């Protein structure tokens, strides 16, 4: 069995850490849920649960294949929330001259968008490391 890649470890660690915030401080993520979706708090809890399940599944060879597929899908599914953060920060900048959204600068949020894709790729590649 091939060893767990560093990329897979990064995805699992990010999911595990983020799931804690989703669970215990859901308000941090509520505004990032795209505005057209209902039930923001519930979606935050749901995505947090999905993250911890994916993180655990990636660490277990027997479940890694399916967890990798689910992890890649989850990363794609939450991408609109990352875009929403950029849009909101841009609107705040135009409206109020604010340079940050939740303490994060617009530049950091913009740079973060393309960084999502290596995570998707690492998660997807993990399906071959059972």
GROMACS .gro file of C-alpha atoms in nm:
model
  130
    1UNK     CA    1   0.000   0.000   0.000
    2UNK     CA    2   0.143   0.342  -0.095
    3UNK     CA    3   0.210   0.578   0.195
    4UNK     CA    4  -0.016   0.869   0.270
    5UNK     CA    5   0.102   1.169   0.067
    6UNK     CA    6   0.182   1.504   0.220
    7UNK     CA    7  -0.099   1.658   0.014
    8UNK     CA    8  -0.349   1.416   0.162
    9UNK     CA    9  -0.222   1.496   0.510
   10UNK     CA   10  -0.265   1.868   0.442
   11UNK     CA   11  -0.624   1.821   0.322
   12UNK     CA   12  -0.709   1.602   0.622
   13UNK     CA   13  -0.551   1.848   0.866
   14UNK     CA   14  -0.726   2.148   0.712
   15UNK     CA   15  -1.059   1.966   0.722
   16UNK     CA   16  -1.009   1.857   1.082
   17UNK     CA   17  -0.917   2.206   1.196
   18UNK     CA   18  -1.191   2.375   1.001
   19UNK     CA   19  -1.453   2.129   1.126
   20UNK     CA   20  -1.380   2.237   1.484
   21UNK     CA   21  -1.453   2.600   1.394
   22UNK     CA   22  -1.765   2.498   1.199
   23UNK     CA   23  -1.891   2.311   1.505
   24UNK     CA   24  -1.803   2.547   1.789
   25UNK     CA   25  -1.806   2.888   1.616
   26UNK     CA   26  -2.050   2.848   1.325
   27UNK     CA   27  -2.118   3.222   1.313
   28UNK     CA   28  -1.768   3.266   1.167
   29UNK     CA   29  -1.881   3.093   0.848
   30UNK     CA   30  -2.249   3.186   0.827
   31UNK     CA   31  -2.194   3.499   0.617
   32UNK     CA   32  -1.977   3.307   0.372
   33UNK     CA   33  -2.267   3.086   0.268
   34UNK     CA   34  -2.383   3.223  -0.069
   35UNK     CA   35  -2.674   3.457  -0.004
   36UNK     CA   36  -2.913   3.272  -0.233
   37UNK     CA   37  -2.897   2.958  -0.016
   38UNK     CA   38  -3.125   2.920   0.286
   39UNK     CA   39  -3.041   2.779   0.631
   40UNK     CA   40  -2.693   2.926   0.665
   41UNK     CA   41  -2.621   2.793   1.015
   42UNK     CA   42  -2.742   2.443   0.923
   43UNK     CA   43  -2.524   2.440   0.611
   44UNK     CA   44  -2.225   2.543   0.820
   45UNK     CA   45  -2.287   2.255   1.061
   46UNK     CA   46  -2.340   2.016   0.769
   47UNK     CA   47  -2.018   2.119   0.599
   48UNK     CA   48  -1.831   2.086   0.929
   49UNK     CA   49  -1.964   1.733   0.975
   50UNK     CA   50  -1.866   1.650   0.618
   51UNK     CA   51  -1.517   1.787   0.680
   52UNK     CA   52  -1.452   1.574   0.988
   53UNK     CA   53  -1.587   1.263   0.813
   54UNK     CA   54  -1.364   1.330   0.513
   55UNK     CA   55  -1.061   1.397   0.734
   56UNK     CA   56  -1.111   1.072   0.923
   57UNK     CA   57  -1.185   0.879   0.607
   58UNK     CA   58  -0.867   1.002   0.440
   59UNK     CA   59  -0.658   0.868   0.726
   60UNK     CA   60  -0.800   0.514   0.707
   61UNK     CA   61  -0.670   0.310   0.413
   62UNK     CA   62  -0.991   0.111   0.383
   63UNK     CA   63  -1.208   0.423   0.341
   64UNK     CA   64  -0.954   0.652   0.173
   65UNK     CA   65  -1.077   0.595  -0.183
   66UNK     CA   66  -1.433   0.709  -0.107
   67UNK     CA   67  -1.322   0.979   0.135
   68UNK     CA   68  -1.092   1.119  -0.133
   69UNK     CA   69  -1.379   1.147  -0.381
   70UNK     CA   70  -1.601   1.303  -0.113
   71UNK     CA   71  -1.322   1.542  -0.011
   72UNK     CA   72  -1.266   1.664  -0.366
   73UNK     CA   73  -1.642   1.708  -0.410
   74UNK     CA   74  -1.668   1.898  -0.081
   75UNK     CA   75  -1.386   2.132  -0.178
   76UNK     CA   76  -1.561   2.207  -0.506
   77UNK     CA   77  -1.895   2.249  -0.328
   78UNK     CA   78  -1.761   2.507  -0.081
   79UNK     CA   79  -1.579   2.708  -0.348
   80UNK     CA   80  -1.882   2.939  -0.393
   81UNK     CA   81  -1.849   3.032  -0.024
   82UNK     CA   82  -1.491   3.143  -0.091
   83UNK     CA   83  -1.613   3.350  -0.386
   84UNK     CA   84  -1.887   3.499  -0.165
   85UNK     CA   85  -1.621   3.614   0.082
   86UNK     CA   86  -1.436   3.795  -0.199
   87UNK     CA   87  -1.756   3.955  -0.328
   88UNK     CA   88  -1.855   4.071   0.021
   89UNK     CA   89  -1.507   4.208   0.091
   90UNK     CA   90  -1.509   4.391  -0.243
   91UNK     CA   91  -1.849   4.542  -0.168
   92UNK     CA   92  -1.730   4.650   0.178
   93UNK     CA   93  -1.425   4.811   0.021
   94UNK     CA   94  -1.636   5.007  -0.228
   95UNK     CA   95  -1.910   5.096   0.020
   96UNK     CA   96  -1.713   5.167   0.337
   97UNK     CA   97  -1.351   5.183   0.235
   98UNK     CA   98  -1.294   4.876   0.452
   99UNK     CA   99  -0.978   4.688   0.370
  100UNK     CA  100  -1.071   4.366   0.545
  101UNK     CA  101  -1.355   4.119   0.574
  102UNK     CA  102  -1.354   3.942   0.910
  103UNK     CA  103  -0.998   4.060   0.958
  104UNK     CA  104  -0.881   3.914   0.627
  105UNK     CA  105  -0.769   4.150   0.351
  106UNK     CA  106  -0.929   4.139   0.009
  107UNK     CA  107  -0.589   4.050  -0.139
  108UNK     CA  108  -0.556   3.742   0.082
  109UNK     CA  109  -0.908   3.634  -0.008
  110UNK     CA  110  -0.831   3.672  -0.379
  111UNK     CA  111  -0.507   3.475  -0.352
  112UNK     CA  112  -0.691   3.204  -0.161
  113UNK     CA  113  -0.927   3.128  -0.449
  114UNK     CA  114  -0.676   2.956  -0.681
  115UNK     CA  115  -0.520   2.775  -0.383
  116UNK     CA  116  -0.841   2.572  -0.353
  117UNK     CA  117  -0.753   2.377  -0.668
  118UNK     CA  118  -0.433   2.212  -0.541
  119UNK     CA  119  -0.639   2.095  -0.243
  120UNK     CA  120  -0.895   1.943  -0.481
  121UNK     CA  121  -0.615   1.776  -0.674
  122UNK     CA  122  -0.449   1.636  -0.359
  123UNK     CA  123  -0.781   1.504  -0.236
  124UNK     CA  124  -0.858   1.345  -0.572
  125UNK     CA  125  -0.514   1.182  -0.595
  126UNK     CA  126  -0.562   1.025  -0.251
  127UNK     CA  127  -0.818   0.784  -0.395
  128UNK     CA  128  -0.526   0.582  -0.537
  129UNK     CA  129  -0.343   0.544  -0.207
  130UNK     CA  130  -0.528   0.261  -0.035
   0.00000   0.00000   0.00000
